[in-house]
XYZ file of C-alpha atoms in Angstrom:
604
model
C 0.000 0.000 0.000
C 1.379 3.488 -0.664
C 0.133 7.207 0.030
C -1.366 9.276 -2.897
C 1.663 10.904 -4.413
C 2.394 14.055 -2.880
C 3.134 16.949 -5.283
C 6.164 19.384 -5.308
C 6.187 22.835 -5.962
C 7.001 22.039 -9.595
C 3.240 21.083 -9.993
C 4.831 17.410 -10.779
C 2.435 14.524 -9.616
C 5.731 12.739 -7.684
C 5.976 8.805 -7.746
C 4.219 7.424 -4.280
C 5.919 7.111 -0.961
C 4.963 3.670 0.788
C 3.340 3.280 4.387
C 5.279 2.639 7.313
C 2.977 -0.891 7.271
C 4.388 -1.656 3.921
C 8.038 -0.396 3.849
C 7.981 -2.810 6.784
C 6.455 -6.049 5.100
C 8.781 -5.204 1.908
C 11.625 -5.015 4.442
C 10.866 -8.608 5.709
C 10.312 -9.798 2.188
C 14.084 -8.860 1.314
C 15.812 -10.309 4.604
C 13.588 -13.774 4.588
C 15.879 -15.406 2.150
C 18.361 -14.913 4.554
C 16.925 -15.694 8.109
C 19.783 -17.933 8.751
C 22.578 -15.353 8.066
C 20.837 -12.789 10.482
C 19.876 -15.432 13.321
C 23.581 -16.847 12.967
C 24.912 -13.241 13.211
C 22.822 -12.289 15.901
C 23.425 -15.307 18.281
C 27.311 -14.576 17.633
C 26.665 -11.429 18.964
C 24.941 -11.939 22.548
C 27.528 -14.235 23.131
C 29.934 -11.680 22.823
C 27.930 -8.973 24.236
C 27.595 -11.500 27.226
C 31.150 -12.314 28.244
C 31.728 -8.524 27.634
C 29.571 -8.416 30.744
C 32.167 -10.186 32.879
C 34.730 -6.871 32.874
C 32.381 -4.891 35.434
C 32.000 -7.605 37.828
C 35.746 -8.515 37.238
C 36.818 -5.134 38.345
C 34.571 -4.924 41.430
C 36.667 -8.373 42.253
C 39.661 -6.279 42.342
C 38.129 -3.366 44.052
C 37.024 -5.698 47.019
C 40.649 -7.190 46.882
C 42.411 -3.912 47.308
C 39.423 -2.671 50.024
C 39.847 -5.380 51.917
C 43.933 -5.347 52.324
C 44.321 -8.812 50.053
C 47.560 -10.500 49.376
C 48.660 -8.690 45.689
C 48.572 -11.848 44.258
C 45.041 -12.077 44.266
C 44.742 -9.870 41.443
C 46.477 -12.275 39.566
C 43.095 -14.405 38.346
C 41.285 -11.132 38.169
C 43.988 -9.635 35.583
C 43.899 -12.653 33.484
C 40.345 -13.366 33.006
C 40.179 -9.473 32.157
C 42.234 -10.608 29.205
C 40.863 -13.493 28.168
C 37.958 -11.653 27.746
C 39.306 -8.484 25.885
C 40.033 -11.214 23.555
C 37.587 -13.375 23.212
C 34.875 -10.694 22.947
C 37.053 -9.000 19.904
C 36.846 -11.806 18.237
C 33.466 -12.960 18.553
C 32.201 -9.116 18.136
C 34.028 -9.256 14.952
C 32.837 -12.438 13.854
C 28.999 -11.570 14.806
C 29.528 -8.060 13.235
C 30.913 -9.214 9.756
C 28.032 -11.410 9.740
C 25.586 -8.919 9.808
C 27.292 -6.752 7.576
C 27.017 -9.405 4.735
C 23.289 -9.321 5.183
C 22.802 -5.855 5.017
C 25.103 -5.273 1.921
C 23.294 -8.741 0.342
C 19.586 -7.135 1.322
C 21.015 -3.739 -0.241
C 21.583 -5.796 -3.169
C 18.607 -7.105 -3.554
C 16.715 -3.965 -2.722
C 18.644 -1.924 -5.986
C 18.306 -4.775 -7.709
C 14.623 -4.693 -7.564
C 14.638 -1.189 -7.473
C 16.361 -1.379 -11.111
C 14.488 -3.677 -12.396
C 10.647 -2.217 -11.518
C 12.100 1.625 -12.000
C 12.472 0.010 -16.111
C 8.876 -1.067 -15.777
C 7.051 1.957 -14.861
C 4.121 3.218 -17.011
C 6.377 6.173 -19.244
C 2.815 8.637 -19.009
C 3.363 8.167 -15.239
C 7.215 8.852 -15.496
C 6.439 11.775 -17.355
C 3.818 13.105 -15.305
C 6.681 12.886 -12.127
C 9.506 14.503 -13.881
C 12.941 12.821 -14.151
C 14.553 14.813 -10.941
C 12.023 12.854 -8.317
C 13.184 9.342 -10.018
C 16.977 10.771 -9.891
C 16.639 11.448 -6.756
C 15.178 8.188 -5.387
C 18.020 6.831 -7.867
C 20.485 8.672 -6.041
C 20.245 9.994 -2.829
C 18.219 7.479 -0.968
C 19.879 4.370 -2.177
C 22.759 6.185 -0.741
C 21.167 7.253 2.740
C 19.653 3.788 2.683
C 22.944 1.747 2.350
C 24.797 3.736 4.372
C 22.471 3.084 7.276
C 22.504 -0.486 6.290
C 26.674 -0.267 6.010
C 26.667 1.343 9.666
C 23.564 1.613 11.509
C 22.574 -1.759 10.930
C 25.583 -3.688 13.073
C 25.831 -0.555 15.492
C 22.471 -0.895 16.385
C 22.278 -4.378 16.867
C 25.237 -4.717 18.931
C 23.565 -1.871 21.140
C 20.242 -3.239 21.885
C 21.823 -6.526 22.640
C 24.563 -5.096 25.205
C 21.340 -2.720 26.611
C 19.384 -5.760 27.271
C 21.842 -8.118 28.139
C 23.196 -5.237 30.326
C 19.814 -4.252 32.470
C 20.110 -8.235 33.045
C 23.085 -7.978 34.806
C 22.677 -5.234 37.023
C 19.134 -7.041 37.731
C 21.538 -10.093 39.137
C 24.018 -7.411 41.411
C 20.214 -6.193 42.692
C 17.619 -5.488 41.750
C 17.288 -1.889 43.367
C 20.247 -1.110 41.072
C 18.237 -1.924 38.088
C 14.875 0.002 39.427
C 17.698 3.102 39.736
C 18.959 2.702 36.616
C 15.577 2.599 35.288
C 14.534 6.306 36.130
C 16.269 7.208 32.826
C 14.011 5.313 31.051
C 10.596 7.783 30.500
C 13.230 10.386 29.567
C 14.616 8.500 27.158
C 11.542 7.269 25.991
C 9.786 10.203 25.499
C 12.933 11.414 23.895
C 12.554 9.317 21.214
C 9.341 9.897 21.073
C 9.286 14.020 20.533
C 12.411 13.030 18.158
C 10.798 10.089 15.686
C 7.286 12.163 15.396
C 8.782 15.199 14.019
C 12.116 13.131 12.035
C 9.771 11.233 9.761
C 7.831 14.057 8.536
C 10.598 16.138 8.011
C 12.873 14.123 6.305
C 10.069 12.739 3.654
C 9.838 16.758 3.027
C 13.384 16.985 2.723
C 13.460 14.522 -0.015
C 10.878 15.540 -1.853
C 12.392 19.071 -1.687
C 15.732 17.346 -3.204
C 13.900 15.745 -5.853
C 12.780 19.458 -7.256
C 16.019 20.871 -6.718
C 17.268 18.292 -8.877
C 14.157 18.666 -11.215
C 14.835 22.180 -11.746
C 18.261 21.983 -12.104
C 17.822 19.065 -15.204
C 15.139 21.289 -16.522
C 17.770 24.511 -16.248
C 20.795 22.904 -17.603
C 19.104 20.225 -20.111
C 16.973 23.481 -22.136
C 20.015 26.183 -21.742
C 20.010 26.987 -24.867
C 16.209 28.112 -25.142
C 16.762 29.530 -21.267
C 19.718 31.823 -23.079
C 17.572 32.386 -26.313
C 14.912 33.381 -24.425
C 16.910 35.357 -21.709
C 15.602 33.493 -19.253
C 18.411 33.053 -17.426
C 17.832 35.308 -14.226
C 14.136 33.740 -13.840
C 15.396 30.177 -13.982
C 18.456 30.859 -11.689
C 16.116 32.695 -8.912
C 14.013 29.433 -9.612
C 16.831 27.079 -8.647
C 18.173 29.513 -5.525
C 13.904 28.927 -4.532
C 14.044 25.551 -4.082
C 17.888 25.609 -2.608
C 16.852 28.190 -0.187
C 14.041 25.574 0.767
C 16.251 22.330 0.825
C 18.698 23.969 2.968
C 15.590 25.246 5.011
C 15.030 21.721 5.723
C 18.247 20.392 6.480
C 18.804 23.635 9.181
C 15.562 22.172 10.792
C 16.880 18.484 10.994
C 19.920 20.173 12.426
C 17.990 21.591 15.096
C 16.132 18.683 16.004
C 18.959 16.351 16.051
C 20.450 19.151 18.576
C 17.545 18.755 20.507
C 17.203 15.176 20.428
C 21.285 14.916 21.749
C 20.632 17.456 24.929
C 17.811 15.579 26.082
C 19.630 12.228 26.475
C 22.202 14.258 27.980
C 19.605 14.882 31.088
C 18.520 10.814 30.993
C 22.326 10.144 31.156
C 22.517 12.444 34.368
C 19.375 11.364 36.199
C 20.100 7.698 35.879
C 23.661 7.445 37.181
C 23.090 9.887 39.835
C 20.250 7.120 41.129
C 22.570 4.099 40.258
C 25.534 6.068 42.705
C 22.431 6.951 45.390
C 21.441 4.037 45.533
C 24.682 1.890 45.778
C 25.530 4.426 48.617
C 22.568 2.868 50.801
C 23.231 -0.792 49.715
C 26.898 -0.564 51.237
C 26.045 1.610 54.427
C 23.618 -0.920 54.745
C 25.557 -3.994 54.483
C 23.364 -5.093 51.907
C 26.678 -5.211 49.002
C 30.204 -4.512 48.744
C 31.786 -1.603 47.408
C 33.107 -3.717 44.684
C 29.419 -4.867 43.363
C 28.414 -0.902 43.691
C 31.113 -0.620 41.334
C 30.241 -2.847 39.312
C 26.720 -1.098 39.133
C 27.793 1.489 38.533
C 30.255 0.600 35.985
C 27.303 -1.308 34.077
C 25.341 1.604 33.955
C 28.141 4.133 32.816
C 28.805 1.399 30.116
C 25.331 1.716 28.816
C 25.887 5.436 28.070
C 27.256 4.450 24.561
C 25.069 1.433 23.452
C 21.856 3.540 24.808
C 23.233 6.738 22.870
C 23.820 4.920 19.958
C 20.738 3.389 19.881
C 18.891 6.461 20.245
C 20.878 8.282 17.837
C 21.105 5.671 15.157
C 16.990 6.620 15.107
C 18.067 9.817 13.520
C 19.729 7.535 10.273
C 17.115 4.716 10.710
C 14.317 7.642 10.273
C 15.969 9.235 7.395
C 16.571 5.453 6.220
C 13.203 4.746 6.510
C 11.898 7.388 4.945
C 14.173 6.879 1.826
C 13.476 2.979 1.924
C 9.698 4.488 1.822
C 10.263 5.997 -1.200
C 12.013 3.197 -3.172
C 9.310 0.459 -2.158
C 6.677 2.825 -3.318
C 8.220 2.761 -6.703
C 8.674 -0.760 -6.988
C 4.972 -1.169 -5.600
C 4.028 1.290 -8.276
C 5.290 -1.024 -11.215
C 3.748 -3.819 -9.620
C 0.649 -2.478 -9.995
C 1.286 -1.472 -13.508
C 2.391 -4.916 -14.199
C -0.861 -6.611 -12.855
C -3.472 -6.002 -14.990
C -7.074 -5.190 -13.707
C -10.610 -4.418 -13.748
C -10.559 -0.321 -14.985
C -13.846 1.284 -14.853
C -15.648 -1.958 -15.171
C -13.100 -3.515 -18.000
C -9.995 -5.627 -17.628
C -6.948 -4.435 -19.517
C -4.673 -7.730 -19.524
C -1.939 -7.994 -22.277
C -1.683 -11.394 -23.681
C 1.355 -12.993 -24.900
C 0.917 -16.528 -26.527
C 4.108 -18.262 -26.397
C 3.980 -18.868 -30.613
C 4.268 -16.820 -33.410
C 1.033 -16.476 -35.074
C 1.124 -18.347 -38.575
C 0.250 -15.671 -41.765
C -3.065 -16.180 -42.393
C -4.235 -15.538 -38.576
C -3.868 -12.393 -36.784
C -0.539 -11.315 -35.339
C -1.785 -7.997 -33.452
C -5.519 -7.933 -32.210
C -6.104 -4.506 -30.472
C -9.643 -4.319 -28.910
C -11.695 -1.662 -27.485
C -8.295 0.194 -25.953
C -9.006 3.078 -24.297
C -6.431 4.943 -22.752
C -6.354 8.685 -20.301
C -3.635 10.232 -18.648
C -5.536 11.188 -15.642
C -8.977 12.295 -14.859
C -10.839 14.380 -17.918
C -8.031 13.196 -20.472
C -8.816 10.442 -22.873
C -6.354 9.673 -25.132
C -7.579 6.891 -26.632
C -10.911 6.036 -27.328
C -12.237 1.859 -27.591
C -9.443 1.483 -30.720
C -9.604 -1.392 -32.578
C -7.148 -2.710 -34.693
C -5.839 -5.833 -35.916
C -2.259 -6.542 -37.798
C -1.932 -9.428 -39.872
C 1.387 -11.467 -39.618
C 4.009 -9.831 -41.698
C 1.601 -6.959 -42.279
C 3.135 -3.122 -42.144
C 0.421 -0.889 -40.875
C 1.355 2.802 -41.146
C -0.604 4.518 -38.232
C -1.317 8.053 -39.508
C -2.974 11.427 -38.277
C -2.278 15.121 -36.459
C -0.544 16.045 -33.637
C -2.284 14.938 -30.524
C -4.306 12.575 -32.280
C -3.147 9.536 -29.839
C -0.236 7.663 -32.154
C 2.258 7.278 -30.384
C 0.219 6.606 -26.697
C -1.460 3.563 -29.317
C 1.852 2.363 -30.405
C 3.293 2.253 -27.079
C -0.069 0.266 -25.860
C 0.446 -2.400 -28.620
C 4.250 -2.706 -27.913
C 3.666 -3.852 -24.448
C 5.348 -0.634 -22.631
C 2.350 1.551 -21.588
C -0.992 -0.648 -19.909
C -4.231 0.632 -21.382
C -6.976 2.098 -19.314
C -9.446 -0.718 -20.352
C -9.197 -2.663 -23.538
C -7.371 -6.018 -24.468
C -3.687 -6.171 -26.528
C -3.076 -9.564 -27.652
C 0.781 -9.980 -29.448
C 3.007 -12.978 -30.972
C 6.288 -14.265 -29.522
C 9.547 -13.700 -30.855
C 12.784 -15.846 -31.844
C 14.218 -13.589 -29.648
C 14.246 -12.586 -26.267
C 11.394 -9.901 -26.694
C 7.982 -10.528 -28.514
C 7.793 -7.226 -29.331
C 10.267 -3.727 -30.013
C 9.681 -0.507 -29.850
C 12.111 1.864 -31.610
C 11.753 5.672 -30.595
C 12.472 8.991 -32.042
C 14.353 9.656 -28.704
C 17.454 7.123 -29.129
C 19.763 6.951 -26.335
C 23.419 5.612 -27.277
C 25.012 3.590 -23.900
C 28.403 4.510 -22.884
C 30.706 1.337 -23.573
C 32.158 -0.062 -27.266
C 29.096 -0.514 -30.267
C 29.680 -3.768 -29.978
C 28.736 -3.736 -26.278
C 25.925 -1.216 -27.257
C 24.751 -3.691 -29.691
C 25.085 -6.763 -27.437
C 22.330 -5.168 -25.054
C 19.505 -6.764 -27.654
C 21.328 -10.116 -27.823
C 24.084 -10.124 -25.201
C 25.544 -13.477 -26.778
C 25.584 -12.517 -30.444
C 29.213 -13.004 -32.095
C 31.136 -10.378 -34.016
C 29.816 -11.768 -37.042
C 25.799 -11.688 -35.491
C 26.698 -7.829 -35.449
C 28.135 -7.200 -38.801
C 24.905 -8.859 -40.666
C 22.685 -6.725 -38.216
C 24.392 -3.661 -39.036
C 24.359 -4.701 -42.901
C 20.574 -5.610 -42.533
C 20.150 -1.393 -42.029
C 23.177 -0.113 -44.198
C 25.235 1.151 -41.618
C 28.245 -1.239 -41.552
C 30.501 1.137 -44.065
C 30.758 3.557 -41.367
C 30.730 1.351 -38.315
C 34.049 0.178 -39.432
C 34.830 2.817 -40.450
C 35.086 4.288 -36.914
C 38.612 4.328 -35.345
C 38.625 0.962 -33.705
C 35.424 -0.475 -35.691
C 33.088 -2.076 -33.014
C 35.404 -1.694 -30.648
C 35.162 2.069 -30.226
C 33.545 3.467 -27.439
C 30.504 5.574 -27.887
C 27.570 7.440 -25.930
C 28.570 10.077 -23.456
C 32.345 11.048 -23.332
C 33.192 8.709 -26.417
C 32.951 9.139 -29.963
C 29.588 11.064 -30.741
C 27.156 9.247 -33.381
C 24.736 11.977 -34.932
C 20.979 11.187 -35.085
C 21.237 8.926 -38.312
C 23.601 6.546 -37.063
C 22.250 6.733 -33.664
C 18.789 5.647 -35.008
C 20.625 2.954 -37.395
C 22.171 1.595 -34.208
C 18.894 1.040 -32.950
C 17.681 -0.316 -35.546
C 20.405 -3.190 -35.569
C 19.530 -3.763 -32.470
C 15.723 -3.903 -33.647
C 17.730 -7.219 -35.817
C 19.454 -8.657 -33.366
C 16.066 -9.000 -30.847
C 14.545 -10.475 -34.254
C 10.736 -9.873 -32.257
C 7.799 -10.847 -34.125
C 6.504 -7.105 -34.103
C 8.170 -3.953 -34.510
C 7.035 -0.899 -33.517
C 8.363 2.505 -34.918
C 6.909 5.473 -33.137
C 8.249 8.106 -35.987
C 11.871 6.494 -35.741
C 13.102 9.019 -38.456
C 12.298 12.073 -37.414
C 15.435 13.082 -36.072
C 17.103 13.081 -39.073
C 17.284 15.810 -41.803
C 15.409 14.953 -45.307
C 18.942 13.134 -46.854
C 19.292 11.285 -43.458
C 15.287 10.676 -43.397
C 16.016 9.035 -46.849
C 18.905 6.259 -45.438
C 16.672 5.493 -42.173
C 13.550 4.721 -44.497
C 15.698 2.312 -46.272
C 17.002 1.084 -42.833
C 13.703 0.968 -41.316
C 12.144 -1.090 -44.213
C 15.325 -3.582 -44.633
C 14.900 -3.773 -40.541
C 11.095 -4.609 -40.666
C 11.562 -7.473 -43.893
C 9.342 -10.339 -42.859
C 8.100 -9.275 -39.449
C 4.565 -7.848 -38.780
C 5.074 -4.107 -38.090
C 3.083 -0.772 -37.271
C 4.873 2.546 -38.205
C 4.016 5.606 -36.536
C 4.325 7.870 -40.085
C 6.378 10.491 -39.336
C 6.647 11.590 -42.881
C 3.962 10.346 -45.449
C 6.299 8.672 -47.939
C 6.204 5.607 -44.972
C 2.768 5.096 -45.544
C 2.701 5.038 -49.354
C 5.291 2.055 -48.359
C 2.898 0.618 -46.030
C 0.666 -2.620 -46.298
C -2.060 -0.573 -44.685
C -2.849 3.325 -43.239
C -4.849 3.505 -40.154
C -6.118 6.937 -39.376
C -6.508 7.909 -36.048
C -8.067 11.248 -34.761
C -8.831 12.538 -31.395
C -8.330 8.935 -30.467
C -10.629 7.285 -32.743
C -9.815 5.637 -35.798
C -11.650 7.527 -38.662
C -10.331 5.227 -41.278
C -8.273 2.170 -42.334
C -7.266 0.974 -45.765
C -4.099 0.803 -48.609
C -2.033 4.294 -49.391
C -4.349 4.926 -52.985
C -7.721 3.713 -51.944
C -7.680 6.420 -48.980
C -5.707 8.990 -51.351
C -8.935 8.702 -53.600
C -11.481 8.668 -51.118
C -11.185 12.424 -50.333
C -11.378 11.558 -46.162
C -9.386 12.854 -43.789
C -5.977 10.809 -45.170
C -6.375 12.588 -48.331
C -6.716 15.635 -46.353
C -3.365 15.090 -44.496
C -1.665 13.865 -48.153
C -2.749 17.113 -50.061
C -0.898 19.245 -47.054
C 1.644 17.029 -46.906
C 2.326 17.215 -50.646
C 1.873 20.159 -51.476
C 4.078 21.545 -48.617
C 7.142 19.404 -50.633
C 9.353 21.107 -52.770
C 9.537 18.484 -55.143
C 5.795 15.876 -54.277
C 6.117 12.499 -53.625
C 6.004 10.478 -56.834
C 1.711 9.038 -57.754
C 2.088 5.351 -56.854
């Protein structure tokens, strides 16, 4: 379960933050497959934590000794089991301690990894709709908090609530009065930690979310500086980013404070406690009632609790922020759950079936029925398409800006649910029964063989050459200074939108899925570089069932099929020169289209 998604002063609808409940069960969920690390680890520490006990009543021994005018040499056992157990607690504190530590950094593991892999699953409209600073800074800064609390909170605080319990156990044994003493700390340091965790949660969930739109703002500022300059926006967006500084730092001054806060009133717990453990070991021994040496002890064990009890208390100020961070992550992960389990929408199912065959070529490969699709409240997108794609068919799906396409073509490539509405799609050879290919093409850092090798990581050298052949773009691949061994993406060498969209292309050939999908895949390039990708696009697409989002009409004349879509709806469906002659709204779109072209696209 997570809480509605709270939204930042950049009018972004952030990702959700889970429930304390939840962050919880998702906590247990990680560290079950590891119960028997933890309960080894544990057990490994009380034992240590337990002969660690045996210094306080060791040193009342010599106390008594030296009170009572004792022989030296009865220090002599004293001295030596005070060694033996410097020793043997190092090593079993260090044994017990490295076993927890391996199951926080394996949990950690598991939590990024999971993180990772349901981040890549999340619904793009609801991506969008967050911004990219709130993800970057889920991403970034609380993975970090969280494994850092996991690196050193995590054994810290275990070793201190076992040496406080273990601790109030053996002053309980000396007598009990010295335990009831030692106990007036308690409501001060409970109530401590009360005031602290009511107001630490709070504020550090505001904290992040004030980091995510610092970071938002500052992607926004330096990704669109070249419109902020051409516009001379630059004092606007820069008074913009101070803003939300002014109100991050805000926040951290206040978590200053409190921790400041939180520190002096254990201070006055510390104070009231001992001064009752010394009180009341000064009756015991002008009663007769214990020696000097056990109101040592006493009060040895209780100045010894000072650090685990601080520790404790103040490891709640990085198991709060922790928290809060881990809060964040599981309600991402619990958000692409949900995206990933289909259900009832406004009394329809949307499920997205997958049959595990490719669909022979006289049955459908694509069946799209009554999709509907809104981004939010009061905006349809799509409304009850349906389509169906014939195996091996190319559909060209056609129509104005805003009409839907490319919401539809994510919808039938499996990346975006629908509101309500069915998707059924074949299996691939490959890994992936269906590819989408973008307009938006993002190059990996690493060689172009490695950037290849992400559709088929164990494709030979050879596997890559015929997929780069396939679109025409092996001439200049080798052509680059070390072939496919050069390194490209950000800091190598720089591919410009052709060759970038070629790349993914060959990758489109290396997934071999049984349906493509190319949401206006050449519209980064220029007309001569439009050219080369529609000959890349087509070679890419040979023998698979396809649906083209037409950037530029000359795809559709190439096209099996146009669809039509407008305001959501398709308005018509048929080959390139029936709908040219049928003076609808595709002949509409081909008249502006043609006549807008210096030199018109040649009559089929």
């Amino acid at each position: 379960m997570t809480t509605p998604s709270p939204t930042a002063d950049t009018g972004a609808e952030l990702l959700p933050i889970a429930t304390p409940a939840r962050t919880r069960a998702a906590l247990r969920t990680l560290i079950r497959p590891d119960r028997g690390l933890a309960l080894t680890g544990l057990g490994i520490l009380v034992a240590a934590t337990a002969v660690g006990l045996l210094v306080q009543p060791l040193l009342g021994r010599i106390v008594d000794i030296v009170a009572d005018g004792r022989p030296a040499g009865g220090l002599t056992l004293p001295v030596v089991l005070l060694v033996a157990v410097a020793v043997v607690q190092g090593l079993t504190t260090t044994l017990g301690l490295t076993r927890i530590a391996r199951l926080g950094e394996t949990v950690l593991a598991r939590l990024r990894e999971r993180f990772v892999e349901r981040a890549l699953n999340l619904p793009a409209d609801r991506l969008e709709r967050a911004g990219a600073g709130d993800l970057t800074a889920r991403v970034t800064g609380d993975v970090a908090r969280v494994a850092e609390a996991v690196r050193s909170a995590l054994p810290e605080m275990a070793r201190s609530v076992l040496a406080i319990l273990l601790t109030l156990g053996a002053l309980a044994l000396l007598d009990v009065r010295f335990l009831l003493a030692a106990l007036l700390a308690v409501p001060v340091q409970l109530l401590t930690a009360r005031w602290y965790v009511r107001r630490a949660l709070t504020l550090y969930a505001d904290q992040r979310v004030a980091n995510g739109a610092q970071q938002q703002q500052l992607l926004e500022t330096i990704g669109g500086a070249v419109t902020v300059r051409g516009h001379r926006l630059e004092e606007q967006h820069t008074e913009r980013s101070a803003g939300r500084s002014r109100k991050a730092v805000d926040l951290t001054m206040r978590s200053v404070n409190l921790v400041l806060g939180f520190y002096g009133r254990l201070h006055i717990a510390e104070y009231i406690g001992l001064a009752a453990v010394l009180i009341a070991g000064f009756w015991l021994v002008r009663d007769g009632a214990v020696s000097i040496g056990t109101a040592t002890a006493a009060a040895l064990y209780f100045h010894s609790l000072f650090g685990p009890v601080n520790a404790a208390l103040v490891l709640l100020d990085d198991a709060q922020s922790a928290a809060a961070g881990l809060a964040r992550l599981v309600g991402v992960t619990d958000l692409a759950e949900q995206s990933e389990q289909p259900g009832p929408t406004a009394g329809k199912a949307a499920p997205v079936s997958v049959p595990q065959q490719r669909t022979a070529s006289s049955e459908a490969a694509v069946t799209v029925h009554e999709v509907s699709h809104a981004y939010g409240p009061g905006r349809p997108v799509l409304h009850e398409v349906s389509l169906t794609l014939k195996a091996g068919e190319h559909v060209a799906l056609v129509g104005t800006s805003g009409a839907g396409k490319s919401t539809l073509a994510r919808i039938v490539a499996g990346v975006q649910q629908p509101t309500t509405g069915t998707v059924t799609a074949p299996a691939g050879t490959g890994e992936a029964s269906a590819v989408l290919v973008t307009q938006e093409v993002h190059v990996f850092t690493g060689s172009l063989a490695e950037d290849l090798r992400l559709a088929r990581p164990d494709a030979t050298d050879a596997d890559l050459r015929t997929a780069l052949s396939t679109v025409h773009a092996l001439d200049w691949a080798e052509a680059l200074p070390d072939g496919l061994a050069t390194v490209v993406g950000e800091g190598g060498h720089r591919l410009d939108p052709a060759r970038a969209q070629q790349l993914a292309l060959a990758r489109l050939v290396l997934a071999d899925p049984a349906l493509a999908v190319l949401d206006e895949a050449t519209a980064e390039a220029g007309s001569a570089g439009a050219r080369v990708l529609e000959r890349s696009a087509e070679a890419a697409l040979a023998g698979r069932t396809a649906l083209v989002v037409a950037h530029r009409l000359t795809q559709a004349v190439a096209a099996d099929r146009v669809v039509v879509l407008e305001a959501g709806r398709v308005v018509e469906s048929g080959p390139h020169d029936e709908l040219r002659d049928a003076d609808g709204p595709y002949a509409a779109l081909w008249r502006a289209w043609s006549g807008s072209r210096a030199t018109t696209a040649p009559h089929p």
